[in-house]
Amino acid sequence: MLILHGYWLSLAAYRVRAALKLKGVAFEERMHDLSASHHNLPAFRALNPAGAVPALEGGTPEPLTQSLAILEWLEETYPATPLLPPDAAGRARVRSMFLLAAADTHPLAVPRVQKRLAAQFGADAAAGREWAAHWYREGLSAYEGLLHDGATRCHNETLSLADLALASHLIGAERFGVDVSAFPRVAAVGTSLFKLPEFESSHPQYQEGAVAP
Amino acid sequence: MLILHGYWLSLAAYRVRAALKLKGVAFEERMHDLSASHHNLPAFRALNPAGAVPALEGGTPEPLTQSLAILEWLEETYPATPLLPPDAAGRARVRSMFLLAAADTHPLAVPRVQKRLAAQFGADAAAGREWAAHWYREGLSAYEGLLHDGATRCHNETLSLADLALASHLIGAERFGVDVSAFPRVAAVGTSLFKLPEFESSHPQYQEGAVAP
């Protein structure tokens, strides 16, 4: 049995959780309270020395880490319900759209960055939210330029890793108070995606340990 | 002919440049002066609406963007000199190590982030360097925990995408004045990698437009 080590608020864990559901792969999830620094406990560091969620245990000799690395492994190991296109150019486009959220945005807004802003620049919670919101808006603007009018999916009207990333981006944007309606193509794809039970039920707000905003 | 759109200082372009050389794929490189905001020129935005380098033109109907997406495409299109391991678990480990640099570190230190730190928090150049150095040290510490004693490569003593990422991470760390010798396993792999002509000749300092530190 695969074990997903997550945290209710983790957007990277969200991407993996939703993919496991889309592929119909059985898994259990164990939640770690990162707000109480449980990622620094020896048992968790043994699982992932980098102290980050998600980690996927049970499919490989060592636990897998980093959402895109886990998702590529899932794609290779459980090819049913493919989440990458059949053509190399399409795969590149999907991976590029994935990284727009997972590399260019999300890492800029995570708690360790918020903590560093406070430590180095004295940023209070409001300044930290403003910082995060700025990057989510930048990412939304980039997505808006990549999506097509009338689209309900990021690429070729077929579900892909890019949709998992966009959904996670929208969850982050909402959390930091960004008005997504200013990005109509993104908003349309998001509305369509969250109608899917796998996307909706994986939302952080429904996970164990979730705290209302 | 493939055209790599780059910038001398771009670590993401470095990763792609070195991979093209390792695979022996013919390419031309066009440099764009990001310090003069040439990524905002209409001609460049037509190439990559997100306004970032690298972009790889000529292999697909639309230019490819994001270093990992480009590298996966190169791997699929030019499988000789593989840069991913033959096994799924190994590929996941390599991709995870790649993302440690390309997602968890590098995006935190790029010019757009430095500019935002200045605009929102009044960070001067020294504070910006301190910010970047902090994240490079965090990344080095994570790599140090993942590498094996006596290793000359990130994974299984075989060149992989993880080595491209680690090399780019070392270039960034050096640029921001981080003492890499405090991370002996990383330093050993780095010393070995930069003995390879493809890694060394791709170094930003040898590219068109390079400015001495």
PDB file of C-alpha atoms in Angstrom, chain A residues 49-50 60-62 64-66 68-69 72-73 76-77 88-89 91-93 95-96 99-100 102-105 107-108 112-113 116-117 120-121 123 127-128 130-131 134-135 138 142 145-146, chain B residues 49-50 60-62 64-66 68-69 72-73 76-77 88-89 91-93 95-96 99-100 102-105 107-108 112-113 116-117 120-121 123 127-128 130-131 134-135 138 142 145-146:
ATOM      1  CA  PRO A  49      15.990  14.401   4.999  1.00  0.00           C
ATOM      2  CA  ALA A  50      14.881  17.640   3.342  1.00  0.00           C
ATOM      3  CA  THR A  60      10.172   2.268  -4.043  1.00  0.00           C
ATOM      4  CA  PRO A  61      13.082   1.249  -1.788  1.00  0.00           C
ATOM      5  CA  GLU A  62      13.349   4.850  -0.559  1.00  0.00           C
ATOM      6  CA  LEU A  64       9.877   9.577  -3.139  1.00  0.00           C
ATOM      7  CA  THR A  65       9.877  13.346  -2.693  1.00  0.00           C
ATOM      8  CA  GLN A  66       9.066  16.476  -4.765  1.00  0.00           C
ATOM      9  CA  LEU A  68       6.726  16.475  -9.948  1.00  0.00           C
ATOM     10  CA  ALA A  69       9.158  13.604  -9.361  1.00  0.00           C
ATOM     11  CA  GLU A  72       6.301  11.313 -13.112  1.00  0.00           C
ATOM     12  CA  TRP A  73       6.889   8.095 -11.173  1.00  0.00           C
ATOM     13  CA  GLU A  76       5.422   5.592 -15.373  1.00  0.00           C
ATOM     14  CA  THR A  77       4.180   3.063 -12.812  1.00  0.00           C
ATOM     15  CA  ALA A  88       6.775  14.929 -26.831  1.00  0.00           C
ATOM     16  CA  ALA A  89       5.920  18.561 -27.602  1.00  0.00           C
ATOM     17  CA  ARG A  91       4.495  16.691 -22.709  1.00  0.00           C
ATOM     18  CA  ALA A  92       6.968  19.577 -22.736  1.00  0.00           C
ATOM     19  CA  ARG A  93       4.148  22.115 -22.748  1.00  0.00           C
ATOM     20  CA  ARG A  95       5.580  20.113 -17.815  1.00  0.00           C
ATOM     21  CA  SER A  96       6.335  23.768 -18.503  1.00  0.00           C
ATOM     22  CA  LEU A  99       6.568  24.295 -13.320  1.00  0.00           C
ATOM     23  CA  LEU A 100       4.997  27.729 -13.630  1.00  0.00           C
ATOM     24  CA  ALA A 102       5.479  24.368  -8.826  1.00  0.00           C
ATOM     25  CA  ALA A 103       8.797  26.142  -9.427  1.00  0.00           C
ATOM     26  CA  ASP A 104       8.113  29.786 -10.280  1.00  0.00           C
ATOM     27  CA  THR A 105       5.372  30.499  -7.746  1.00  0.00           C
ATOM     28  CA  PRO A 107       8.285  27.896  -3.552  1.00  0.00           C
ATOM     29  CA  LEU A 108       8.167  31.672  -3.122  1.00  0.00           C
ATOM     30  CA  ARG A 112       9.897  28.715   5.316  1.00  0.00           C
ATOM     31  CA  VAL A 113      10.009  31.744   2.991  1.00  0.00           C
ATOM     32  CA  ARG A 116      12.702  34.186   6.409  1.00  0.00           C
ATOM     33  CA  LEU A 117      10.948  37.383   5.311  1.00  0.00           C
ATOM     34  CA  GLN A 120      15.475  39.167   7.638  1.00  0.00           C
ATOM     35  CA  PHE A 121      13.109  42.027   6.821  1.00  0.00           C
ATOM     36  CA  ALA A 123       7.791  41.246   7.555  1.00  0.00           C
ATOM     37  CA  ALA A 127       3.397  41.828   4.436  1.00  0.00           C
ATOM     38  CA  GLY A 128       3.927  38.101   4.051  1.00  0.00           C
ATOM     39  CA  GLU A 130       1.128  40.657   0.180  1.00  0.00           C
ATOM     40  CA  TRP A 131       4.404  39.029  -0.900  1.00  0.00           C
ATOM     41  CA  HIS A 134       2.143  39.218  -5.675  1.00  0.00           C
ATOM     42  CA  TRP A 135       3.681  35.970  -6.909  1.00  0.00           C
ATOM     43  CA  GLU A 138       2.301  36.935 -11.541  1.00  0.00           C
ATOM     44  CA  ALA A 142       1.417  33.908 -17.073  1.00  0.00           C
ATOM     45  CA  GLY A 145      -1.348  34.093 -21.536  1.00  0.00           C
ATOM     46  CA  LEU A 146      -0.913  30.362 -22.092  1.00  0.00           C
TER      47      LEU A 146
ATOM     48  CA  PRO B  49       4.979  35.001 -23.120  1.00  0.00           C
ATOM     49  CA  ALA B  50       6.312  34.410 -19.603  1.00  0.00           C
ATOM     50  CA  THR B  60       8.709  21.828 -31.809  1.00  0.00           C
ATOM     51  CA  PRO B  61       5.891  23.943 -33.309  1.00  0.00           C
ATOM     52  CA  GLU B  62       6.112  26.319 -30.346  1.00  0.00           C
ATOM     53  CA  LEU B  64       9.871  25.092 -25.296  1.00  0.00           C
ATOM     54  CA  THR B  65      10.323  26.780 -21.935  1.00  0.00           C
ATOM     55  CA  GLN B  66      11.320  25.803 -18.367  1.00  0.00           C
ATOM     56  CA  LEU B  68      13.235  20.694 -16.749  1.00  0.00           C
ATOM     57  CA  ALA B  69      10.547  20.557 -19.449  1.00  0.00           C
ATOM     58  CA  GLU B  72      12.845  15.955 -20.503  1.00  0.00           C
ATOM     59  CA  TRP B  73      12.063  16.758 -24.146  1.00  0.00           C
ATOM     60  CA  GLU B  76      12.904  11.818 -25.169  1.00  0.00           C
ATOM     61  CA  THR B  77      14.054  13.221 -28.510  1.00  0.00           C
ATOM     62  CA  ALA B  88      11.702   4.403 -12.367  1.00  0.00           C
ATOM     63  CA  ALA B  89      12.897   4.788  -8.771  1.00  0.00           C
ATOM     64  CA  ARG B  91      14.484   8.592 -12.324  1.00  0.00           C
ATOM     65  CA  ALA B  92      12.352   9.809  -9.431  1.00  0.00           C
ATOM     66  CA  ARG B  93      15.427  10.325  -7.252  1.00  0.00           C
ATOM     67  CA  ARG B  95      14.174  14.439 -10.724  1.00  0.00           C
ATOM     68  CA  SER B  96      13.775  15.102  -7.017  1.00  0.00           C
ATOM     69  CA  LEU B  99      13.996  20.145  -8.281  1.00  0.00           C
ATOM     70  CA  LEU B 100      15.908  20.836  -5.094  1.00  0.00           C
ATOM     71  CA  ALA B 102      15.435  24.260  -9.861  1.00  0.00           C
ATOM     72  CA  ALA B 103      12.293  24.661  -7.726  1.00  0.00           C
ATOM     73  CA  ASP B 104      13.313  25.015  -4.078  1.00  0.00           C
ATOM     74  CA  THR B 105      16.319  27.305  -4.498  1.00  0.00           C
ATOM     75  CA  PRO B 107      13.453  30.684  -8.153  1.00  0.00           C
ATOM     76  CA  LEU B 108      14.029  32.346  -4.773  1.00  0.00           C
ATOM     77  CA  ARG B 112      12.642  39.434 -10.304  1.00  0.00           C
ATOM     78  CA  VAL B 113      12.690  38.295  -6.668  1.00  0.00           C
ATOM     79  CA  ARG B 116      10.557  42.595  -5.360  1.00  0.00           C
ATOM     80  CA  LEU B 117      12.568  42.458  -2.133  1.00  0.00           C
ATOM     81  CA  GLN B 120       8.456  45.735  -0.898  1.00  0.00           C
ATOM     82  CA  PHE B 121      11.065  45.658   1.867  1.00  0.00           C
ATOM     83  CA  ALA B 123      16.296  45.502   0.470  1.00  0.00           C
ATOM     84  CA  ALA B 127      20.466  42.286   1.746  1.00  0.00           C
ATOM     85  CA  GLY B 128      19.493  40.729  -1.571  1.00  0.00           C
ATOM     86  CA  GLU B 130      22.251  37.669   1.939  1.00  0.00           C
ATOM     87  CA  TRP B 131      18.735  36.469   1.050  1.00  0.00           C
ATOM     88  CA  HIS B 134      20.617  31.814   2.702  1.00  0.00           C
ATOM     89  CA  TRP B 135      18.632  29.745   0.192  1.00  0.00           C
ATOM     90  CA  GLU B 138      19.754  25.574   2.590  1.00  0.00           C
ATOM     91  CA  ALA B 142      19.861  19.291   1.579  1.00  0.00           C
ATOM     92  CA  GLY B 145      22.290  14.885   3.086  1.00  0.00           C
ATOM     93  CA  LEU B 146      21.405  13.152  -0.171  1.00  0.00           C
TER      94      LEU B 146
END
